mmCIF file of C-alpha atoms in Angstrom:
data_model
loop_
_atom_site.group_PDB
_atom_site.id
_atom_site.type_symbol
_atom_site.label_atom_id
_atom_site.label_comp_id
_atom_site.label_asym_id
_atom_site.label_seq_id
_atom_site.Cartn_x
_atom_site.Cartn_y
_atom_site.Cartn_z
ATOM 1 C CA MET A 1 6.736 3.104 -17.308
ATOM 2 C CA SER A 2 5.578 2.037 -13.856
ATOM 3 C CA LYS A 3 6.469 -1.423 -12.696
ATOM 4 C CA VAL A 4 3.780 -3.883 -11.626
ATOM 5 C CA LEU A 5 4.789 -6.970 -9.680
ATOM 6 C CA GLU A 6 3.222 -10.390 -10.176
ATOM 7 C CA GLY A 7 1.709 -12.145 -7.172
ATOM 8 C CA LEU A 8 0.374 -9.007 -5.483
ATOM 9 C CA TYR A 9 -3.178 -7.734 -5.228
ATOM 10 C CA TYR A 10 -4.011 -4.208 -6.400
ATOM 11 C CA SER A 11 -6.790 -1.708 -5.694
ATOM 12 C CA GLU A 12 -8.207 1.004 -7.960
ATOM 13 C CA SER A 13 -6.867 3.585 -5.487
ATOM 14 C CA HIS A 14 -3.316 2.303 -6.222
ATOM 15 C CA GLU A 15 -2.545 0.374 -3.049
ATOM 16 C CA PHE A 16 -1.077 -3.111 -3.153
ATOM 17 C CA VAL A 17 -1.300 -6.072 -0.797
ATOM 18 C CA LYS A 18 1.437 -8.670 -0.563
ATOM 19 C CA VAL A 19 -0.012 -11.706 1.229
ATOM 20 C CA GLU A 20 2.122 -13.963 3.410
ATOM 21 C CA GLY A 21 0.063 -16.518 5.315
ATOM 22 C CA GLU A 22 -2.479 -14.688 7.476
ATOM 23 C CA PHE A 23 -0.778 -11.338 6.959
ATOM 24 C CA GLY A 24 -0.913 -8.659 4.299
ATOM 25 C CA TYR A 25 1.698 -5.979 3.651
ATOM 26 C CA ILE A 26 -0.003 -2.848 2.332
ATOM 27 C CA GLY A 27 1.706 -0.039 0.477
ATOM 28 C CA ILE A 28 1.308 2.190 -2.543
ATOM 29 C CA THR A 29 2.194 1.106 -6.048
ATOM 30 C CA ASP A 30 5.058 2.306 -8.180
ATOM 31 C CA TYR A 31 2.481 4.079 -10.345
ATOM 32 C CA ALA A 32 1.173 5.972 -7.281
ATOM 33 C CA GLN A 33 4.593 7.059 -6.013
ATOM 34 C CA ASN A 34 5.440 8.209 -9.544
ATOM 35 C CA ALA A 35 2.256 10.294 -9.742
ATOM 36 C CA LEU A 36 2.839 11.800 -6.287
ATOM 37 C CA GLY A 37 6.453 12.783 -6.807
ATOM 38 C CA ASN A 38 8.873 13.180 -3.887
ATOM 39 C CA VAL A 39 7.236 11.728 -0.775
ATOM 40 C CA VAL A 40 7.932 13.886 2.296
ATOM 41 C CA TYR A 41 5.638 12.382 4.952
ATOM 42 C CA VAL A 42 3.677 9.196 5.607
ATOM 43 C CA ASP A 43 0.810 9.268 8.102
ATOM 44 C CA MET A 44 0.298 5.747 9.468
ATOM 45 C CA PRO A 45 -2.089 4.173 11.960
ATOM 46 C CA GLU A 46 -0.963 2.673 15.272
ATOM 47 C CA VAL A 47 -0.300 -0.998 15.954
ATOM 48 C CA ASP A 48 -3.560 -2.728 17.040
ATOM 49 C CA ASP A 49 -5.690 -0.273 15.027
ATOM 50 C CA GLU A 50 -8.358 -1.876 12.863
ATOM 51 C CA VAL A 51 -8.445 -1.114 9.146
ATOM 52 C CA GLU A 52 -11.470 -1.705 6.932
ATOM 53 C CA ALA A 53 -11.451 -2.485 3.219
ATOM 54 C CA GLY A 54 -12.332 0.679 1.308
ATOM 55 C CA GLU A 55 -11.672 2.942 4.313
ATOM 56 C CA GLU A 56 -8.899 5.475 4.812
ATOM 57 C CA PHE A 57 -6.019 4.400 7.093
ATOM 58 C CA GLY A 58 -3.518 7.206 6.622
ATOM 59 C CA ALA A 59 -2.024 9.507 4.035
ATOM 60 C CA VAL A 60 1.067 10.040 1.930
ATOM 61 C CA GLU A 61 2.244 13.597 1.415
ATOM 62 C CA SER A 62 4.539 14.665 -1.369
ATOM 63 C CA VAL A 63 5.878 18.008 -2.494
ATOM 64 C CA LYS A 64 2.991 18.097 -5.003
ATOM 65 C CA ALA A 65 0.002 16.700 -3.114
ATOM 66 C CA ALA A 66 -1.380 14.715 -0.221
ATOM 67 C CA SER A 67 -3.157 11.468 -0.951
ATOM 68 C CA ASP A 68 -5.312 9.408 1.385
ATOM 69 C CA LEU A 69 -4.360 5.784 1.836
ATOM 70 C CA ILE A 70 -7.337 3.467 1.326
ATOM 71 C CA SER A 71 -7.050 -0.018 2.765
ATOM 72 C CA PRO A 72 -7.628 -2.742 0.172
ATOM 73 C CA VAL A 73 -8.428 -5.279 2.935
ATOM 74 C CA SER A 74 -9.741 -5.434 6.496
ATOM 75 C CA GLY A 75 -7.661 -6.465 9.465
ATOM 76 C CA THR A 76 -5.656 -5.492 12.511
ATOM 77 C CA VAL A 77 -2.423 -3.529 12.167
ATOM 78 C CA VAL A 78 0.402 -5.663 13.585
ATOM 79 C CA GLU A 79 3.314 -3.548 12.393
ATOM 80 C CA VAL A 80 4.016 -0.170 10.802
ATOM 81 C CA ASN A 81 7.077 0.538 8.696
ATOM 82 C CA GLU A 82 8.934 2.791 11.132
ATOM 83 C CA ALA A 83 11.726 3.438 8.606
ATOM 84 C CA LEU A 84 9.263 5.663 6.730
ATOM 85 C CA GLU A 85 8.979 8.022 9.707
ATOM 86 C CA ASP A 86 12.565 9.185 9.128
ATOM 87 C CA GLU A 87 12.888 8.364 5.446
ATOM 88 C CA PRO A 88 9.515 8.691 3.667
ATOM 89 C CA GLU A 89 11.452 8.956 0.384
ATOM 90 C CA LEU A 90 12.104 5.190 0.593
ATOM 91 C CA ILE A 91 8.689 4.864 -1.074
ATOM 92 C CA ASN A 92 10.069 6.706 -4.116
ATOM 93 C CA GLN A 93 13.153 4.481 -4.216
ATOM 94 C CA ASP A 94 11.152 1.228 -4.193
ATOM 95 C CA ALA A 95 7.423 1.433 -3.503
ATOM 96 C CA PHE A 96 6.973 -2.348 -3.406
ATOM 97 C CA GLU A 97 9.811 -3.038 -0.970
ATOM 98 C CA ASN A 98 8.760 -0.242 1.362
ATOM 99 C CA TRP A 99 5.301 -1.301 2.496
ATOM 100 C CA ILE A 100 3.469 1.006 4.900
ATOM 101 C CA ILE A 101 1.551 -1.307 7.244
ATOM 102 C CA LYS A 102 1.364 -5.037 7.963
ATOM 103 C CA VAL A 103 -2.084 -6.318 8.913
ATOM 104 C CA GLU A 104 -3.494 -9.581 10.145
ATOM 105 C CA LEU A 105 -6.157 -10.265 7.527
ATOM 106 C CA SER A 106 -9.666 -10.677 8.920
ATOM 107 C CA ASP A 107 -11.286 -11.871 5.674
ATOM 108 C CA LYS A 108 -9.152 -13.338 2.904
ATOM 109 C CA ALA A 109 -12.208 -13.427 0.616
ATOM 110 C CA GLU A 110 -11.796 -9.647 0.240
ATOM 111 C CA LEU A 111 -8.741 -10.352 -1.908
ATOM 112 C CA ASP A 112 -11.140 -11.548 -4.607
ATOM 113 C CA ASN A 113 -12.309 -7.934 -5.020
ATOM 114 C CA LEU A 114 -8.821 -6.763 -5.972
ATOM 115 C CA MET A 115 -6.947 -6.859 -9.275
ATOM 116 C CA ASP A 116 -4.059 -9.114 -10.171
ATOM 117 C CA ALA A 117 -0.960 -7.741 -11.875
ATOM 118 C CA SER A 118 -2.257 -8.002 -15.445
ATOM 119 C CA ALA A 119 -5.612 -6.400 -14.578
ATOM 120 C CA TYR A 120 -3.845 -3.569 -12.732
ATOM 121 C CA GLN A 121 -1.445 -3.041 -15.639
ATOM 122 C CA ALA A 122 -4.409 -2.677 -17.978
ATOM 123 C CA PHE A 123 -6.120 -0.343 -15.472
ATOM 124 C CA ILE A 124 -3.193 2.097 -15.268
ATOM 125 C CA GLU A 125 -2.709 2.099 -19.040
ATOM 126 C CA LYS A 126 -6.245 3.405 -19.618
#
């Protein structure tokens, strides 16, 4: 069974946001990494790129499939997880620890459109 962490925000496209102050760490959920299988490549935006809620910001490729990354929130990329460039499989080891991008949130109200842990758990059990 996939793990779902409390205190995060979740999208229907299986990304999560961990909010710390004005920043959000965005990655894919445990459920998503499980469905993808062994991750072999992560395509990430550049620092200072803008991401928009509901828009694609990169992709995760596994041995089985490639999946677009859809940003759950809008903001400016302030950091990318460079460890994933050499070790994309870190996402399989712990999807929640190994976020993909860190953004400065431009509109915290967008978080209201996302699911909390219990809603996401119910969503993936459907």
